[in-house]
mmCIF file of C-alpha atoms in Angstrom:
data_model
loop_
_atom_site.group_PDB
_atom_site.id
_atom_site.type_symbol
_atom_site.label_atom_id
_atom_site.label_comp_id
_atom_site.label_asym_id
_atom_site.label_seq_id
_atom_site.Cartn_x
_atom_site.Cartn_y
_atom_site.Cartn_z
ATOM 1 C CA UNK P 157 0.000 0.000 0.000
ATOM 2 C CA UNK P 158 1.220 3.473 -0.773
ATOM 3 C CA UNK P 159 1.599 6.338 1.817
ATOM 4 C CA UNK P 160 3.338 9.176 1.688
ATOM 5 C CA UNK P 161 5.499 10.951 4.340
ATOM 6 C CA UNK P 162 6.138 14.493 5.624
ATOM 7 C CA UNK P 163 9.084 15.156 7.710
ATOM 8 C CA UNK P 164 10.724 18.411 9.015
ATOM 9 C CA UNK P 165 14.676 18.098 10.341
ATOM 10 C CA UNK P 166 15.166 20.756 13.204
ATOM 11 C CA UNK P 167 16.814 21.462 16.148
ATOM 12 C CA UNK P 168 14.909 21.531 19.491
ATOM 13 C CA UNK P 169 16.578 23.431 22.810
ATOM 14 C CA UNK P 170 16.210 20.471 26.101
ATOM 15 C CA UNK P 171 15.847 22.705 28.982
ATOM 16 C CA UNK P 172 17.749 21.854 31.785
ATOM 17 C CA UNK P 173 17.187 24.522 34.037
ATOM 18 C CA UNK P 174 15.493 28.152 33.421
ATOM 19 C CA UNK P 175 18.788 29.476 32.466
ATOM 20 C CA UNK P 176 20.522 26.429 30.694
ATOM 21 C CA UNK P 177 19.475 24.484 27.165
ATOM 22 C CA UNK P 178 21.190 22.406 25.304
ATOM 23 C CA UNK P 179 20.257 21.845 21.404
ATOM 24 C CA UNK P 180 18.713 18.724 20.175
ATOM 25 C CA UNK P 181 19.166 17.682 16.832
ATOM 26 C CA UNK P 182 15.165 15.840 15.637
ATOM 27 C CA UNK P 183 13.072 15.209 12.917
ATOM 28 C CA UNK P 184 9.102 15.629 13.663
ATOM 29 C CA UNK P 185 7.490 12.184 10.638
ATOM 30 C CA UNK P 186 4.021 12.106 9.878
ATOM 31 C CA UNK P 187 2.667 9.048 7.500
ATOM 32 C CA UNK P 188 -0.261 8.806 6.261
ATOM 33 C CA UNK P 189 -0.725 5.314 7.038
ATOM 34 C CA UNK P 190 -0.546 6.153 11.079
ATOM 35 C CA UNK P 191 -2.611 9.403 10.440
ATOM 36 C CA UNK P 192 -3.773 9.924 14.008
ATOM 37 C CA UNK P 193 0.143 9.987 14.822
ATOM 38 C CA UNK P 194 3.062 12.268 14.731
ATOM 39 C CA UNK P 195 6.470 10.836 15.445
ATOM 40 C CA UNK P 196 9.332 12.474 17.380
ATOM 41 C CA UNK P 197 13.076 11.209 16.487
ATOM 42 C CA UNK P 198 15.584 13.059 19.064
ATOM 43 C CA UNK P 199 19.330 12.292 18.257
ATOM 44 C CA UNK P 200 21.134 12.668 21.223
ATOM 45 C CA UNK P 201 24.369 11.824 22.424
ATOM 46 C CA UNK P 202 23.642 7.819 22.861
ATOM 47 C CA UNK P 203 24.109 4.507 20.895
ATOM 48 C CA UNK P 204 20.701 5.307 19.256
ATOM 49 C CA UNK P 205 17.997 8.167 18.648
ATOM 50 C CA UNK P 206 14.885 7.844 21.279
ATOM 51 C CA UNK P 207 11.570 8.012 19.637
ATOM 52 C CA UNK P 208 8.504 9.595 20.878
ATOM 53 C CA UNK P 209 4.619 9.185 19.177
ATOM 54 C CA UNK P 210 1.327 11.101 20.014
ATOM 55 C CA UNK P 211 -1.400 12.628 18.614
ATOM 56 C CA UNK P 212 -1.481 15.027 15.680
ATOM 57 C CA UNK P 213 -4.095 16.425 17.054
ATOM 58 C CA UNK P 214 -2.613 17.250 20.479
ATOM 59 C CA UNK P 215 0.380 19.173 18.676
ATOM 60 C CA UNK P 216 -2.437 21.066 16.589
ATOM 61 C CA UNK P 217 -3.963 22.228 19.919
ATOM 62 C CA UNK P 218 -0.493 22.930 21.564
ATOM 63 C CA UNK P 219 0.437 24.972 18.773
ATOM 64 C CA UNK P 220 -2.114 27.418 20.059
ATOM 65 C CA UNK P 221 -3.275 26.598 23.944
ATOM 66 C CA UNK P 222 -1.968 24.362 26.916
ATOM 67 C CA UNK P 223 -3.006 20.538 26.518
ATOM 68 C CA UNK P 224 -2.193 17.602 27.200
ATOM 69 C CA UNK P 225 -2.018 15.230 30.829
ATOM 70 C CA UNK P 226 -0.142 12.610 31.503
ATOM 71 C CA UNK P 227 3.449 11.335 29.362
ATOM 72 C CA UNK P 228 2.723 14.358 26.773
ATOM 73 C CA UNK P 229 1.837 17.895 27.651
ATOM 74 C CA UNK P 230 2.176 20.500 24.998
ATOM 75 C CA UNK P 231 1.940 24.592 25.469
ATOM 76 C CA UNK P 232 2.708 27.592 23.574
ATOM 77 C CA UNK P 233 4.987 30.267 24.953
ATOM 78 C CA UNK P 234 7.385 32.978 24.262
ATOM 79 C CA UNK P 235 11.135 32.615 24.565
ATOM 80 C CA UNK P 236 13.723 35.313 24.613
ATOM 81 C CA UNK P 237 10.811 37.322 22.779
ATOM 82 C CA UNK P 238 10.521 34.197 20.082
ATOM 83 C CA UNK P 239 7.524 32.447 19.821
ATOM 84 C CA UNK P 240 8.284 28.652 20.524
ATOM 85 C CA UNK P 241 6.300 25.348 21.747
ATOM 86 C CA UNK P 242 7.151 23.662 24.679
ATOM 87 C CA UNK P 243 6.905 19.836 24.894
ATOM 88 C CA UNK P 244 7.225 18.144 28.507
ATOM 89 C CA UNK P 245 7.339 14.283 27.993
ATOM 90 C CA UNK P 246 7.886 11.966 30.807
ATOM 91 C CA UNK P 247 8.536 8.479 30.687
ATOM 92 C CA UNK P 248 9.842 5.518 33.212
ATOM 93 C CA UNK P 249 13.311 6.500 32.165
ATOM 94 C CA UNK P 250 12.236 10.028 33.121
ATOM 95 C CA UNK P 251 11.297 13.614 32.269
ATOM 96 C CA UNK P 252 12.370 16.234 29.586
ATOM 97 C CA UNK P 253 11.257 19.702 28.576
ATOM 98 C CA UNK P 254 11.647 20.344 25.094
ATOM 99 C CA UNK P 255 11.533 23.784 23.617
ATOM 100 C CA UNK P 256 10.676 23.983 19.418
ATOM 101 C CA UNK P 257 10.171 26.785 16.994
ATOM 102 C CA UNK P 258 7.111 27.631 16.570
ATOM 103 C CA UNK P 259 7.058 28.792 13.538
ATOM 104 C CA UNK P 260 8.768 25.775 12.049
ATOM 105 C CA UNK P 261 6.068 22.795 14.115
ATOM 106 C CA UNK P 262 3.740 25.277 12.645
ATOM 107 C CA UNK P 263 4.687 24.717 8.994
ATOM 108 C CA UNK P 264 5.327 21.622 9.567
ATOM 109 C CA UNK P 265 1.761 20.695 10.613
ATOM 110 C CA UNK P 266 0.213 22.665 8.116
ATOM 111 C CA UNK P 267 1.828 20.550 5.136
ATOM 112 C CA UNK P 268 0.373 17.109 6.992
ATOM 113 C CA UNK P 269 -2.853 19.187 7.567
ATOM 114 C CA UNK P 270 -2.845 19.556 3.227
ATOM 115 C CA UNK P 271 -1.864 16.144 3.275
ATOM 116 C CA UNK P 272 -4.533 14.610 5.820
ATOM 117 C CA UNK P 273 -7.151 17.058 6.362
ATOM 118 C CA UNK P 274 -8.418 17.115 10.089
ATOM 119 C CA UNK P 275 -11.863 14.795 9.961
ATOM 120 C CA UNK P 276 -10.596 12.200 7.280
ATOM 121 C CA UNK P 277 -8.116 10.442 8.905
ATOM 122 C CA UNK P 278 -10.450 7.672 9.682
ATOM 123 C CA UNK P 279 -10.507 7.036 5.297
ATOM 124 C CA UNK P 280 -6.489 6.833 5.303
ATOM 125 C CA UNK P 281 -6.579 3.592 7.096
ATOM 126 C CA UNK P 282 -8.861 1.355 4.418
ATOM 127 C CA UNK P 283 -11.113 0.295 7.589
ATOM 128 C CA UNK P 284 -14.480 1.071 5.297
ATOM 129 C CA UNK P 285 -12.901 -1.125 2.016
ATOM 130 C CA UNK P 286 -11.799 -4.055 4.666
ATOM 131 C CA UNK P 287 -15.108 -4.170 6.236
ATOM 132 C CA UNK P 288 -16.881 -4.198 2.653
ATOM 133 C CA UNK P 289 -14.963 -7.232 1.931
ATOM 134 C CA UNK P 290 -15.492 -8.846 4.928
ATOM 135 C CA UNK P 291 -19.328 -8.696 4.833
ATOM 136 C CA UNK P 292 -19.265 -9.734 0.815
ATOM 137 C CA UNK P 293 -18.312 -12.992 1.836
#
Protein backbone atom coordinates (compact mmCIF):
# COMPACT_ATOMS: atom_id res chain seq x y z
CA UNK A 1 0.00 0.00 0.00
CA UNK A 2 1.22 3.47 -0.77
CA UNK A 3 1.60 6.34 1.82
CA UNK A 4 3.34 9.18 1.69
CA UNK A 5 5.50 10.95 4.34
CA UNK A 6 6.14 14.49 5.62
CA UNK A 7 9.08 15.16 7.71
CA UNK A 8 10.72 18.41 9.02
CA UNK A 9 14.68 18.10 10.34
CA UNK A 10 15.17 20.76 13.20
CA UNK A 11 16.81 21.46 16.15
CA UNK A 12 14.91 21.53 19.49
CA UNK A 13 16.58 23.43 22.81
CA UNK A 14 16.21 20.47 26.10
CA UNK A 15 15.85 22.70 28.98
CA UNK A 16 17.75 21.85 31.78
CA UNK A 17 17.19 24.52 34.04
CA UNK A 18 15.49 28.15 33.42
CA UNK A 19 18.79 29.48 32.47
CA UNK A 20 20.52 26.43 30.69
CA UNK A 21 19.47 24.48 27.16
CA UNK A 22 21.19 22.41 25.30
CA UNK A 23 20.26 21.85 21.40
CA UNK A 24 18.71 18.72 20.18
CA UNK A 25 19.17 17.68 16.83
CA UNK A 26 15.16 15.84 15.64
CA UNK A 27 13.07 15.21 12.92
CA UNK A 28 9.10 15.63 13.66
CA UNK A 29 7.49 12.18 10.64
CA UNK A 30 4.02 12.11 9.88
CA UNK A 31 2.67 9.05 7.50
CA UNK A 32 -0.26 8.81 6.26
CA UNK A 33 -0.73 5.31 7.04
CA UNK A 34 -0.55 6.15 11.08
CA UNK A 35 -2.61 9.40 10.44
CA UNK A 36 -3.77 9.92 14.01
CA UNK A 37 0.14 9.99 14.82
CA UNK A 38 3.06 12.27 14.73
CA UNK A 39 6.47 10.84 15.44
CA UNK A 40 9.33 12.47 17.38
CA UNK A 41 13.08 11.21 16.49
CA UNK A 42 15.58 13.06 19.06
CA UNK A 43 19.33 12.29 18.26
CA UNK A 44 21.13 12.67 21.22
CA UNK A 45 24.37 11.82 22.42
CA UNK A 46 23.64 7.82 22.86
CA UNK A 47 24.11 4.51 20.89
CA UNK A 48 20.70 5.31 19.26
CA UNK A 49 18.00 8.17 18.65
CA UNK A 50 14.88 7.84 21.28
CA UNK A 51 11.57 8.01 19.64
CA UNK A 52 8.50 9.60 20.88
CA UNK A 53 4.62 9.19 19.18
CA UNK A 54 1.33 11.10 20.01
CA UNK A 55 -1.40 12.63 18.61
CA UNK A 56 -1.48 15.03 15.68
CA UNK A 57 -4.10 16.43 17.05
CA UNK A 58 -2.61 17.25 20.48
CA UNK A 59 0.38 19.17 18.68
CA UNK A 60 -2.44 21.07 16.59
CA UNK A 61 -3.96 22.23 19.92
CA UNK A 62 -0.49 22.93 21.56
CA UNK A 63 0.44 24.97 18.77
CA UNK A 64 -2.11 27.42 20.06
CA UNK A 65 -3.27 26.60 23.94
CA UNK A 66 -1.97 24.36 26.92
CA UNK A 67 -3.01 20.54 26.52
CA UNK A 68 -2.19 17.60 27.20
CA UNK A 69 -2.02 15.23 30.83
CA UNK A 70 -0.14 12.61 31.50
CA UNK A 71 3.45 11.33 29.36
CA UNK A 72 2.72 14.36 26.77
CA UNK A 73 1.84 17.89 27.65
CA UNK A 74 2.18 20.50 25.00
CA UNK A 75 1.94 24.59 25.47
CA UNK A 76 2.71 27.59 23.57
CA UNK A 77 4.99 30.27 24.95
CA UNK A 78 7.39 32.98 24.26
CA UNK A 79 11.13 32.61 24.56
CA UNK A 80 13.72 35.31 24.61
CA UNK A 81 10.81 37.32 22.78
CA UNK A 82 10.52 34.20 20.08
CA UNK A 83 7.52 32.45 19.82
CA UNK A 84 8.28 28.65 20.52
CA UNK A 85 6.30 25.35 21.75
CA UNK A 86 7.15 23.66 24.68
CA UNK A 87 6.90 19.84 24.89
CA UNK A 88 7.23 18.14 28.51
CA UNK A 89 7.34 14.28 27.99
CA UNK A 90 7.89 11.97 30.81
CA UNK A 91 8.54 8.48 30.69
CA UNK A 92 9.84 5.52 33.21
CA UNK A 93 13.31 6.50 32.16
CA UNK A 94 12.24 10.03 33.12
CA UNK A 95 11.30 13.61 32.27
CA UNK A 96 12.37 16.23 29.59
CA UNK A 97 11.26 19.70 28.58
CA UNK A 98 11.65 20.34 25.09
CA UNK A 99 11.53 23.78 23.62
CA UNK A 100 10.68 23.98 19.42
CA UNK A 101 10.17 26.79 16.99
CA UNK A 102 7.11 27.63 16.57
CA UNK A 103 7.06 28.79 13.54
CA UNK A 104 8.77 25.78 12.05
CA UNK A 105 6.07 22.80 14.12
CA UNK A 106 3.74 25.28 12.65
CA UNK A 107 4.69 24.72 8.99
CA UNK A 108 5.33 21.62 9.57
CA UNK A 109 1.76 20.69 10.61
CA UNK A 110 0.21 22.66 8.12
CA UNK A 111 1.83 20.55 5.14
CA UNK A 112 0.37 17.11 6.99
CA UNK A 113 -2.85 19.19 7.57
CA UNK A 114 -2.84 19.56 3.23
CA UNK A 115 -1.86 16.14 3.27
CA UNK A 116 -4.53 14.61 5.82
CA UNK A 117 -7.15 17.06 6.36
CA UNK A 118 -8.42 17.11 10.09
CA UNK A 119 -11.86 14.80 9.96
CA UNK A 120 -10.60 12.20 7.28
CA UNK A 121 -8.12 10.44 8.91
CA UNK A 122 -10.45 7.67 9.68
CA UNK A 123 -10.51 7.04 5.30
CA UNK A 124 -6.49 6.83 5.30
CA UNK A 125 -6.58 3.59 7.10
CA UNK A 126 -8.86 1.35 4.42
CA UNK A 127 -11.11 0.30 7.59
CA UNK A 128 -14.48 1.07 5.30
CA UNK A 129 -12.90 -1.13 2.02
CA UNK A 130 -11.80 -4.05 4.67
CA UNK A 131 -15.11 -4.17 6.24
CA UNK A 132 -16.88 -4.20 2.65
CA UNK A 133 -14.96 -7.23 1.93
CA UNK A 134 -15.49 -8.85 4.93
CA UNK A 135 -19.33 -8.70 4.83
CA UNK A 136 -19.26 -9.73 0.82
CA UNK A 137 -18.31 -12.99 1.84
Amino acid sequence: MHYTVVERELELRLILSPERSIPVPARLSYRTNDPYAVHVTFHINSDSPVYWTFSRDLLVEGVFRPCGHGDVRVWPTKSQGRSVVLMALSSPDGDALLEAPAAQVSAWLERTLRVVPPGTEGEQLGIDDALDQLLAR
